Coordinates of C-alpha atoms in Angstrom, one line a residue:
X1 CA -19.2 4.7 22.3
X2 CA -19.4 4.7 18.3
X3 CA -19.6 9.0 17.1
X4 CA -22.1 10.7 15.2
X5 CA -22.2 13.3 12.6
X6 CA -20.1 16.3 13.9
X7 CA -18.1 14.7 16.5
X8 CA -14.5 15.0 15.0
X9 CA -13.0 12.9 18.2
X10 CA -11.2 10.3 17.3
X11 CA -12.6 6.8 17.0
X12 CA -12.0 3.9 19.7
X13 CA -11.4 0.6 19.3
X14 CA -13.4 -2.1 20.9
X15 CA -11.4 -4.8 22.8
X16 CA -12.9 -7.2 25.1
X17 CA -16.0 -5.3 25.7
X18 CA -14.1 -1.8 26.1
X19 CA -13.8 1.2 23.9
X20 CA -10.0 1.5 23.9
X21 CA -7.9 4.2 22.6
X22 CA -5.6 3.0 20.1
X23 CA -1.6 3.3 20.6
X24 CA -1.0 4.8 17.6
X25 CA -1.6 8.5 17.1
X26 CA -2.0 8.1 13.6
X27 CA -5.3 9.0 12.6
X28 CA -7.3 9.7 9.2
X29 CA -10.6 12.1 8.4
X30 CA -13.9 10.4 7.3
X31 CA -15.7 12.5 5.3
X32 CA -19.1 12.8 4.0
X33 CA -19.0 11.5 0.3
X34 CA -21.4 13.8 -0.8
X35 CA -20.1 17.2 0.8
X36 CA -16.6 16.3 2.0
X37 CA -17.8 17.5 5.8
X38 CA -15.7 15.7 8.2
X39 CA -17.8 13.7 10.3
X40 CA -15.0 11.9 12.7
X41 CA -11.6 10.6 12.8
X42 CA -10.4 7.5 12.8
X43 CA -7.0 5.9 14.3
X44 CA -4.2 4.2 12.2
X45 CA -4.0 1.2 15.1
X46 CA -1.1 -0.8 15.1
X47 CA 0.3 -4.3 15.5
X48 CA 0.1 -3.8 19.3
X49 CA -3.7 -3.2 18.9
X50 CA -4.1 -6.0 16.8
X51 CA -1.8 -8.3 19.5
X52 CA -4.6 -6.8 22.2
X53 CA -7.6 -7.7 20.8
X54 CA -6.4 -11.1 19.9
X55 CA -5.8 -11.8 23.0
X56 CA -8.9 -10.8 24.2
X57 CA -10.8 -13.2 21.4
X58 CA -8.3 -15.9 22.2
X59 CA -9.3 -16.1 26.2
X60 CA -13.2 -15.4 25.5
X61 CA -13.1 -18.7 22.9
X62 CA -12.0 -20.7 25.8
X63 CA -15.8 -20.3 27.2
X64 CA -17.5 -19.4 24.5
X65 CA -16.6 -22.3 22.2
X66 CA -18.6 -23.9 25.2
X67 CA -21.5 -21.9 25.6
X68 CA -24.6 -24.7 24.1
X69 CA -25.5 -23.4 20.3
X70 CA -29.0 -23.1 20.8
X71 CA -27.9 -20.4 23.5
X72 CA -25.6 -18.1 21.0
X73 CA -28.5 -18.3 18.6
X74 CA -30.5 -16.6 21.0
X75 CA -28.1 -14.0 21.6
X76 CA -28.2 -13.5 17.5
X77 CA -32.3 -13.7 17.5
X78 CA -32.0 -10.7 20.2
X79 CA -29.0 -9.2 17.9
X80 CA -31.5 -9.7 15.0
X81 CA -34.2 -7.9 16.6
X82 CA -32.0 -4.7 17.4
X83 CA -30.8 -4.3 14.0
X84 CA -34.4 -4.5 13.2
X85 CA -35.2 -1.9 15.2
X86 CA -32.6 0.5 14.6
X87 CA -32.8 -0.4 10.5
X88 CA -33.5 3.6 9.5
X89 CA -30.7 4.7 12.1
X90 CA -28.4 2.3 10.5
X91 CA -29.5 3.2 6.8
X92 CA -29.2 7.0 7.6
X93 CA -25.4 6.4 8.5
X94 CA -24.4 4.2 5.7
X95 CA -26.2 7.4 3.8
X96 CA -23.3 9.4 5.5
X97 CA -20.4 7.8 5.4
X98 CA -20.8 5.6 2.4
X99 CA -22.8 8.3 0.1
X100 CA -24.9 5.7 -1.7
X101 CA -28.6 6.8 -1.5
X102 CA -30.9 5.8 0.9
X103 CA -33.4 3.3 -0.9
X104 CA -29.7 1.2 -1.4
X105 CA -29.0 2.3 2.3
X106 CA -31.8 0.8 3.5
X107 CA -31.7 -2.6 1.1
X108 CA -28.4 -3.2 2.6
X109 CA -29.2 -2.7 5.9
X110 CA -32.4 -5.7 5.2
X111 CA -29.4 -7.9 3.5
X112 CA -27.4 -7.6 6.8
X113 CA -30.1 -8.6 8.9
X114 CA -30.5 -11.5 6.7
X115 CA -27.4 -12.7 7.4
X116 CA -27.8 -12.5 10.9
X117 CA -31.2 -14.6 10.4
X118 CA -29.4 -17.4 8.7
X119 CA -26.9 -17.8 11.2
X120 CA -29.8 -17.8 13.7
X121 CA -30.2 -21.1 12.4
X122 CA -26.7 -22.5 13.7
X123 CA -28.8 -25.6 15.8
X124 CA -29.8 -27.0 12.6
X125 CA -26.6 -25.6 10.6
X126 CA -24.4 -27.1 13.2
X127 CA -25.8 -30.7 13.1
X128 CA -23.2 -34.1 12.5
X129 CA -23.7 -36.9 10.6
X130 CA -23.8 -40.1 11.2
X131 CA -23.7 -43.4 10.0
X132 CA -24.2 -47.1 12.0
X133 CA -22.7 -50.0 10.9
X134 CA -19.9 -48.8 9.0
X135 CA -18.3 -52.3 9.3
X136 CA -19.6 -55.1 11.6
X137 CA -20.1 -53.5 15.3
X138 CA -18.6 -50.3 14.1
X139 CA -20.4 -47.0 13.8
X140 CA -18.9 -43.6 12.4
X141 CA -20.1 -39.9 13.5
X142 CA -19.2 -36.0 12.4
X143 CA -19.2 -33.7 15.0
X144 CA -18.5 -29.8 14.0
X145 CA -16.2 -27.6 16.3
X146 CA -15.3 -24.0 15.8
X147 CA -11.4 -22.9 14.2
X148 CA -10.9 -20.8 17.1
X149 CA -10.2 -16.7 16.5
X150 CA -11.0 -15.8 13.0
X151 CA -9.9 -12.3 11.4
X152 CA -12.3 -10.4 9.1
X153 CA -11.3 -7.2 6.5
X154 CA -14.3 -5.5 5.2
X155 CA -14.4 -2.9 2.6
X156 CA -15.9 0.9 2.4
X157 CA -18.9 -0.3 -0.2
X158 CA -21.2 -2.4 1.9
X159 CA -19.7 -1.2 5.4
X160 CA -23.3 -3.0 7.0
X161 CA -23.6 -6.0 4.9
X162 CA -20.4 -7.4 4.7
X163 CA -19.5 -7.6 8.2
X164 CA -22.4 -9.4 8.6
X165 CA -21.7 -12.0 6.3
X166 CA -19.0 -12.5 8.6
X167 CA -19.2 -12.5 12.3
X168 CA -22.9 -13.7 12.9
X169 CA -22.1 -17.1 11.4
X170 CA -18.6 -17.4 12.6
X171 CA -19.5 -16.6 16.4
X172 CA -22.7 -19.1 15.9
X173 CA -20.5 -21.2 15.0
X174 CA -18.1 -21.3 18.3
X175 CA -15.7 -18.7 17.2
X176 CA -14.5 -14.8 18.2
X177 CA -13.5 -12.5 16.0
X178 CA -11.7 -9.9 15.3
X179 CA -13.0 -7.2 12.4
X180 CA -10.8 -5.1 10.5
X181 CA -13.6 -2.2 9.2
X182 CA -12.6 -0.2 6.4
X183 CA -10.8 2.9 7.4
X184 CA -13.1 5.0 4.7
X185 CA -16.6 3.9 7.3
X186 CA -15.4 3.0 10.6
X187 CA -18.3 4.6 12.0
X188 CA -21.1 1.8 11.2
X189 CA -18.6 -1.2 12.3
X190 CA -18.6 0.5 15.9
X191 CA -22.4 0.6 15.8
X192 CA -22.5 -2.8 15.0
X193 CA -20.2 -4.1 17.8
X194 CA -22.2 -1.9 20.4
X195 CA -25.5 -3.3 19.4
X196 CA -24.0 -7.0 19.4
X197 CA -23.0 -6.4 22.7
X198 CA -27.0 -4.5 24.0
X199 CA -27.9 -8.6 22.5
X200 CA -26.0 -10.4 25.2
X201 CA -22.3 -11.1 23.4
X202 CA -19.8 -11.7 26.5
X203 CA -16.4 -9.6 26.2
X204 CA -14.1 -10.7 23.8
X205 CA -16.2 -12.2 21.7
X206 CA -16.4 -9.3 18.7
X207 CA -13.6 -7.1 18.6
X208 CA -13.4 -3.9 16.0
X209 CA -9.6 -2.6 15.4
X210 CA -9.5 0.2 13.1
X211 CA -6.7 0.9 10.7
X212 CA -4.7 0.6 7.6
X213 CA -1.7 -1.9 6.4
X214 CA -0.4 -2.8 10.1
X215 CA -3.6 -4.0 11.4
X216 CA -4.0 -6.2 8.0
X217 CA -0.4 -7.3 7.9
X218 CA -0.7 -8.2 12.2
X219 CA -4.1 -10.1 11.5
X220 CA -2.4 -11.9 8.4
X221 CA 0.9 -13.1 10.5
X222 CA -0.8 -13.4 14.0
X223 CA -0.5 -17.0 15.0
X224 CA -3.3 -17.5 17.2
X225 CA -5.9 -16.5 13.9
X226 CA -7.3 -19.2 12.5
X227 CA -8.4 -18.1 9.8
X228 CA -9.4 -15.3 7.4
X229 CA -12.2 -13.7 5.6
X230 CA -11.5 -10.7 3.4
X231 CA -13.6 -8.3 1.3
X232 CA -11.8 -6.2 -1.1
X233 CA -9.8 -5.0 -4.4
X234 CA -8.3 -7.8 -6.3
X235 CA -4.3 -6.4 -5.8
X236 CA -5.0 -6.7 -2.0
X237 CA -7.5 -10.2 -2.0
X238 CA -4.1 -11.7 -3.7
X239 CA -1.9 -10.8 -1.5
X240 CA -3.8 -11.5 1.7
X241 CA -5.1 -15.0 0.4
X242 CA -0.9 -15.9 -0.6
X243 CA 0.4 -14.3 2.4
X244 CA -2.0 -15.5 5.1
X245 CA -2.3 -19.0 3.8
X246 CA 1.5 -19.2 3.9
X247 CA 0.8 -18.5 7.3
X248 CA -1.1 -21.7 7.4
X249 CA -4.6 -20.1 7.9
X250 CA -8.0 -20.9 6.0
X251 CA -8.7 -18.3 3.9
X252 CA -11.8 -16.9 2.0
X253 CA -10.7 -13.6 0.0
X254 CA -13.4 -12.3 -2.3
X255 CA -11.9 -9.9 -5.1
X256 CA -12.4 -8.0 -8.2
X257 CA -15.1 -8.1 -10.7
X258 CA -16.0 -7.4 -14.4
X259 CA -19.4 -7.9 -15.0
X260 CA -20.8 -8.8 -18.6
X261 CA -24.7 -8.1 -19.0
X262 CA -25.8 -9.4 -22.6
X263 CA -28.9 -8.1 -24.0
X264 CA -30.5 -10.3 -26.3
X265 CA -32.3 -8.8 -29.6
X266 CA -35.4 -10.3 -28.3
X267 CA -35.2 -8.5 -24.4
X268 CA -37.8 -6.5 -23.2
X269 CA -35.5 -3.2 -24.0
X270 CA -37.8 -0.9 -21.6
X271 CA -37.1 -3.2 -18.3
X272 CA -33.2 -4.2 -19.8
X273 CA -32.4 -0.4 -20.1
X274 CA -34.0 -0.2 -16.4
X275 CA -32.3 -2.8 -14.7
X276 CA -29.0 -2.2 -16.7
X277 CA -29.3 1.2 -15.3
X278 CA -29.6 0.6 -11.6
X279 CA -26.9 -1.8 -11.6
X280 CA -24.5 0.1 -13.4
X281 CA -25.2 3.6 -11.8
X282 CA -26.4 2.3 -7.8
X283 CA -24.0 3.1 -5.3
X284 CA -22.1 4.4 -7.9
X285 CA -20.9 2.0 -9.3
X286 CA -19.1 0.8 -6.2
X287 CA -20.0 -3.1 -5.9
X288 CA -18.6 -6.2 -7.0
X289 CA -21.5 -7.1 -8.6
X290 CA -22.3 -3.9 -10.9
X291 CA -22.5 -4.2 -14.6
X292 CA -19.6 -2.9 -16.2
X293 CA -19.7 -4.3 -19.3
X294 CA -22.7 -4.5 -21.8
X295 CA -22.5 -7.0 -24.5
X296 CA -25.3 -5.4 -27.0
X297 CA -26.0 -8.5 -29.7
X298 CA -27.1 -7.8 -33.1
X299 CA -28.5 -4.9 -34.3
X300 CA -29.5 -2.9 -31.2
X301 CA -29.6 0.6 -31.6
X302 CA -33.1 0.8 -29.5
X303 CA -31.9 0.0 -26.7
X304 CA -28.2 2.5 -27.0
X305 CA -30.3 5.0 -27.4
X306 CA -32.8 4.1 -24.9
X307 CA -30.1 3.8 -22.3
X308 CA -28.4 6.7 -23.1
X309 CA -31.9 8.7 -23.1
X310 CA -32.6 7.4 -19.4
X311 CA -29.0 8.4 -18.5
X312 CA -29.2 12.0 -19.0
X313 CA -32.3 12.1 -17.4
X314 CA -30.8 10.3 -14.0
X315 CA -31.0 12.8 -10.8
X316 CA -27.9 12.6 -9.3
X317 CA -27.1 13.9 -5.7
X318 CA -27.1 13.5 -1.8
X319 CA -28.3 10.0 -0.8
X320 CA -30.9 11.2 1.8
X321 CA -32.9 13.0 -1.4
X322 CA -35.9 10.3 -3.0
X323 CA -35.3 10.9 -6.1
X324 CA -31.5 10.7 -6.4
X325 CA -30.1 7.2 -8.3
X326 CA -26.3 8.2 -8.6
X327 CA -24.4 9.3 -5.4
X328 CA -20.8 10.2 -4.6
X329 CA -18.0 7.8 -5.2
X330 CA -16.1 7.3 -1.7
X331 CA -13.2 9.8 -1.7
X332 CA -11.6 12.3 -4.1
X333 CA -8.9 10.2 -5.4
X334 CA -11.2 7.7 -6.3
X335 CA -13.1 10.0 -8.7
X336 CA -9.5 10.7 -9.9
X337 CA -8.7 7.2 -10.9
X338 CA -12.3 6.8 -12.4
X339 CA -11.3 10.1 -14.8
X340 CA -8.1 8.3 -15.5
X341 CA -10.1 5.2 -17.1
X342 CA -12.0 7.6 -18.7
X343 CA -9.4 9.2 -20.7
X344 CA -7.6 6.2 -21.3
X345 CA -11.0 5.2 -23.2
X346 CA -10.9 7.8 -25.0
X347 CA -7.5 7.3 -26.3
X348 CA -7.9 3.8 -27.0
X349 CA -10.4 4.8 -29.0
X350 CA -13.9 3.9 -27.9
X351 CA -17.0 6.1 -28.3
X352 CA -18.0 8.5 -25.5
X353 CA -21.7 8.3 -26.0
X354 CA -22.5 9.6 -22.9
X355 CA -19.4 12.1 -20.7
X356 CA -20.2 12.2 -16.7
X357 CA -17.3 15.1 -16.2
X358 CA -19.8 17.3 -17.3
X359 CA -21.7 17.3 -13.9
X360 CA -18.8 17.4 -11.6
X361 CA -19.2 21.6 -12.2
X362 CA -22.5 21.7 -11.0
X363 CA -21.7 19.3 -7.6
X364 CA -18.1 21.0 -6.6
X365 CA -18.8 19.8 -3.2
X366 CA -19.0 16.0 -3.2
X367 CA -16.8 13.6 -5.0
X368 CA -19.5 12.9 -8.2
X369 CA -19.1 11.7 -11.2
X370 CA -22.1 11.5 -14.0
X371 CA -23.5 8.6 -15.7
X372 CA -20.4 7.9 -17.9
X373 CA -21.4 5.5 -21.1
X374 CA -18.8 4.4 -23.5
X375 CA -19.7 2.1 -27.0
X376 CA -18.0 0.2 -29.5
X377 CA -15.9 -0.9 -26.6
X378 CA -13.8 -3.8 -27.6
X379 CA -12.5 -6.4 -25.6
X380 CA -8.9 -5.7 -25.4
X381 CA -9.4 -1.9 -24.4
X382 CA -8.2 -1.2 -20.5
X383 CA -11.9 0.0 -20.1
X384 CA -13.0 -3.2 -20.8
X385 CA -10.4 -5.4 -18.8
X386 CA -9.8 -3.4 -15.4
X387 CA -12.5 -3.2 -12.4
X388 CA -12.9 0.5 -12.6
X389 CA -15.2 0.7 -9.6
X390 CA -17.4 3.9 -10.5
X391 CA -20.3 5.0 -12.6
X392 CA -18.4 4.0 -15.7
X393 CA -20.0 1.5 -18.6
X394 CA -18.3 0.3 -21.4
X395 CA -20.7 -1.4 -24.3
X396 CA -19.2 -3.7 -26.4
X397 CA -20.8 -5.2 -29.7
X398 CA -21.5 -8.9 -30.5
X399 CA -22.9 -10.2 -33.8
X400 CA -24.3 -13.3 -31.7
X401 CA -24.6 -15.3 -28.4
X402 CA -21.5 -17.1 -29.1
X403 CA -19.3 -14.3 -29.4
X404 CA -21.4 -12.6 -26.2
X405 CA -20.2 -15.2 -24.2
X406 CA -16.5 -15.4 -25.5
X407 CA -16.4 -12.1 -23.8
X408 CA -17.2 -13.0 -20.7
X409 CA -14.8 -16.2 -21.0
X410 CA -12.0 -14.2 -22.1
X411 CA -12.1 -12.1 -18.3
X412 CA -9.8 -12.7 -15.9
X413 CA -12.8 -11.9 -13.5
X414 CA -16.3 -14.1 -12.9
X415 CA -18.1 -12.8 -10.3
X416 CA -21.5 -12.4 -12.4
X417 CA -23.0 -12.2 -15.2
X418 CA -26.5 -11.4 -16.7
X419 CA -28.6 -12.3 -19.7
X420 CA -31.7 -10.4 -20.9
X421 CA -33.9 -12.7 -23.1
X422 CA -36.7 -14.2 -23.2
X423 CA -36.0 -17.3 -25.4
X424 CA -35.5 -20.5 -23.7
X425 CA -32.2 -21.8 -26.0
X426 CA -30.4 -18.8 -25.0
X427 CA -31.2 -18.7 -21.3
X428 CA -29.9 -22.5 -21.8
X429 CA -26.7 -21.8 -23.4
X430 CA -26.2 -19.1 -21.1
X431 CA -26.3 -20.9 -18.0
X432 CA -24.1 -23.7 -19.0
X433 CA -21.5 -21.5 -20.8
X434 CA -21.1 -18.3 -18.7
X435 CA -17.7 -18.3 -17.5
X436 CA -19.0 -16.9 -13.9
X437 CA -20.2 -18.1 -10.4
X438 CA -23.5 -16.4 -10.2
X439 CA -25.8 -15.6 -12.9
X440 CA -28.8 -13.5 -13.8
X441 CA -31.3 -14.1 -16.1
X442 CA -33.2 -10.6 -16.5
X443 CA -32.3 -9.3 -13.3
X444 CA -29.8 -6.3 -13.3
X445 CA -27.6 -7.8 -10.0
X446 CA -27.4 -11.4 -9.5
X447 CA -26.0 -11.3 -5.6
X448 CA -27.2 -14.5 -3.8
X449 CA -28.9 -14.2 -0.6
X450 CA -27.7 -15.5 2.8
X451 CA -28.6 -18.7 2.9
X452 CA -26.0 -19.8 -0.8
X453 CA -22.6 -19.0 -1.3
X454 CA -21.7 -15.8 -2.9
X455 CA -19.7 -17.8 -5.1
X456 CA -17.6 -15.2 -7.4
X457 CA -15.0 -17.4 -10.1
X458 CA -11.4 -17.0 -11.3
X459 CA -9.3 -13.7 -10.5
X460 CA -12.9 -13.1 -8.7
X461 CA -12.1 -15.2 -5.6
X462 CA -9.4 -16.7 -3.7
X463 CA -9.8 -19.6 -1.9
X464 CA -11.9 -22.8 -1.5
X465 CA -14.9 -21.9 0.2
X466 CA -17.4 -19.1 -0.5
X467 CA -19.0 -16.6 2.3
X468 CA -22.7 -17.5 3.4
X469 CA -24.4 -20.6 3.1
X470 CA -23.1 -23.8 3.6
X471 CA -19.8 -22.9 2.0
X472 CA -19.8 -20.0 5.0
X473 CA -20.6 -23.3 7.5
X474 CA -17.5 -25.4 6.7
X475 CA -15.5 -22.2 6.7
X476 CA -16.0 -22.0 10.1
X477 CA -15.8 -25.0 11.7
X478 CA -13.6 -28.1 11.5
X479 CA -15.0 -31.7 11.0
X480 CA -13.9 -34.3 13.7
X481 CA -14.7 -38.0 13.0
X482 CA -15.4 -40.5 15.9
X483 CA -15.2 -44.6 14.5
X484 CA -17.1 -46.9 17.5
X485 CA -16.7 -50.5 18.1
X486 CA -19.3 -51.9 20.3
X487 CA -18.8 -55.3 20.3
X488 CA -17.5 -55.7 23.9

């Protein structure tokens, strides 16, 4: 059974329908973000774990690649309906073992269950084509199959949503899986797996193995995986995209981001400085699609000082309080690295407009970090290159669209990117020139939803096809053509 606040046992594993100790006595402490409390421990698995629950995915595919799809949608309508029913529950633990605040909590939770809903849809998803008289008495036809066991690594920042991009659709699909949780919230991925199981998934189907390096590295070289589908930093979506694909495995590794929001002189400043806000300061800053980056065009002081203003004025504390915005990064050393950037800035020598040390005195508890606002940021500044991946903003100054948008072509990142505007010519130019996969036009986070590919560009993404949507679909299965003569 998955823990709950307070019980410091050590987490299971969950192989072939079982929670399982893990053979490793390795373990790490998961904290609250927000006071540090531990709230369980969880094992440092090994390649023997990894080797077990394989083998339990590998002899459950041999039925369940079987089972008729409109039957495993049911199962994921039923699945659907639990997480539905448990969505407060399951926003309340993000709360405490993510930190991010509950309104965010509860939105990812909804974004889960979204995913769940599209890969509901796997009867109509899963359809061939077909096409008769190819040549004269010939006919041709597609017929989709699942890859087999598929491997997914998710990451401590959406420990809900993105293992639901994931296993729903691959398991409609014909698969099993085997997920990887982040060792920083284990806690939710065990939740998930007990639920999926309460909807009617046989044994073997989901597995959870919890861990560190070994349980990557065994999914990575295990030759019964198919494929993979990873989550992460950009150091470690590089190395798992070279390493598993040398391994001859499809692979789907979404990484790093920098994203660029460009505020036109012609923005509404009062909803810009709003939006700009949430997206830069929700969850802390820790998602790949925050804005990092401000591009402020023209002569904008309005809205810097606006933005600064609203800053000092953000409540920042435990999730579970309304009225908090900016929560806990994830761990200690994280905030460590974030103060690193932060004096790097400084010495590069950008402006700190706007210093979040200064509330780390009156939290001591949690790992915070306040509303941090650097300007006259340029472009070849480490601030304004590396994915810092905490309440951290760097504004950098354009006299003009053109050079707005050179910025974001000159990033090795292009996850997103947004424009605030309301003239047409820009939103125009914008669209066709911005060097990244998904765009926003006034809207502070551009992430797609289920049913489109969350389709992040250059150092951004390794691999050929996205998660979700039809990019998720092809991931998962394999096409097999069938050419008829039927002139006998």
């Amino acid at each position: 059974m998955s823990v709950t606040k307070n019980d410091t046992a050590v987490l299971k594993n969950f192989i072939n329908g079982e929670w399982v100790n893990s053979n490793s006595n390795q373990t790490l402490d998961v904290p609250n973000p927000a006071t540090n409390e531990l709230l369980t421990k969880v094992p440092v698995s090994s390649k023997e774990d990894v080797d077990l629950a394989v083998a339990a995915a590998k002899e459950a595919f041999k039925k369940w690649k079987n089972v008729p799809v409109p039957k495993r949608a049911r199962i994921l309508f039923k699945y659907h309906y639990l997480l539905t029913e448990n969505h407060e529950a399951l926003a309340k633990l993000i709360v405490e073992e993510n930190g991010k605040a509950y309104k965010e909590a509860y939105g990812e939770v909804q974004r889960g269950i979204e995913c769940v809903e599209f890969a509901s849809g796997t009867p109509t998803l899963m359809m061939g084509e077909t096409l008769s008289g190819i040549a004269e008495d010939i006919d041709s036809e597609m017929f989709r199959y699942p890859l087999g066991v598929v491997g997914g690594i998710t990451p401590f920042n959406f420990p809900m949503m993105v293992p639901l991009w994931m296993f729903p659709l691959a398991v409609a699909c014909g698969n099993t899986f085997v997920l990887k949780p982040s060792e920083r919230t284990p806690i939710l991925a065990n939740r998930l797996a007990e639920l999926f199981t309460e909807a009617g998934a046989p044994n073997g189907v989901l597995n959870v193995v919890h861990g560190a390096h070994d349980v990557v590295n065994g999914l990575l070289e295990h030759k019964d995986i198919a494929a993979i589908s990873f989550v992460g930093s950009q150091a470690v979506a590089k190395y798992v995209y070279q390493r598993a694909a040398a391994e001859g495995k499809r692979v789907q590794a979404l990484s790093g981001a920098k994203n660029h929001h460009i505020v036109m002189p012609d923005a509404d400043m009062d909803k810009a400085v709003q939006h700009v806000l949430s997206s830069t300061f929700g969850s802390a800053g820790q998602r790949c699609m925050a804005c990092s980056a401000v591009v402020v065009v023209g002569d904008n002081e309005p809205f810097v000082e606006a933005l600064k203003k609203k800053a000092d004025e953000l409540i920042i504390g435990n999730g579970m309080d309304d009225e908090v915005l900016l929560t806990p990064v994830i761990r200690r050393e994280h905030r460590e690295r974030a103060l690193s950037y932060i004096e790097k800035g400084v010495e590069e020598g950008a402006d700190l407009i706007r210093d979040g040390r200064r509330e780390m005195e009156d939290l001591p508890e949690g790992n915070f970090l306040g509303p941090t606002i650097f300007d006259h940021v340029t472009p070849e500044m480490t601030i304004a290159k590396d994915e810092i991946f905490a309440p951290v903003l760097s504004l950098l100054r354009a006299n003009n669209l053109d050079e707005g948008l050179e910025f974001i072509r000159k990033s090795r990142y292009g996850n997103g990117a947004t424009i605030y505007t309301n003239n047409a010519k820009a939103v125009r130019q914008f669209r066709e020139e911005a060097d990244a996969g998904m765009l926003g036009i006034n809207v502070g986070v551009p992430a797609t939803m289920a049913f489109f590919p969350f389709s992040g560009w250059k150092d951004s993404f390794y691999g050929d096809l996205h998660v979700n949507g039809k990019d998720g679909l092809n991931f998962y299965t394999r096409k097999k053509m069938i050419t008829s003569r039927f002139d006998a």
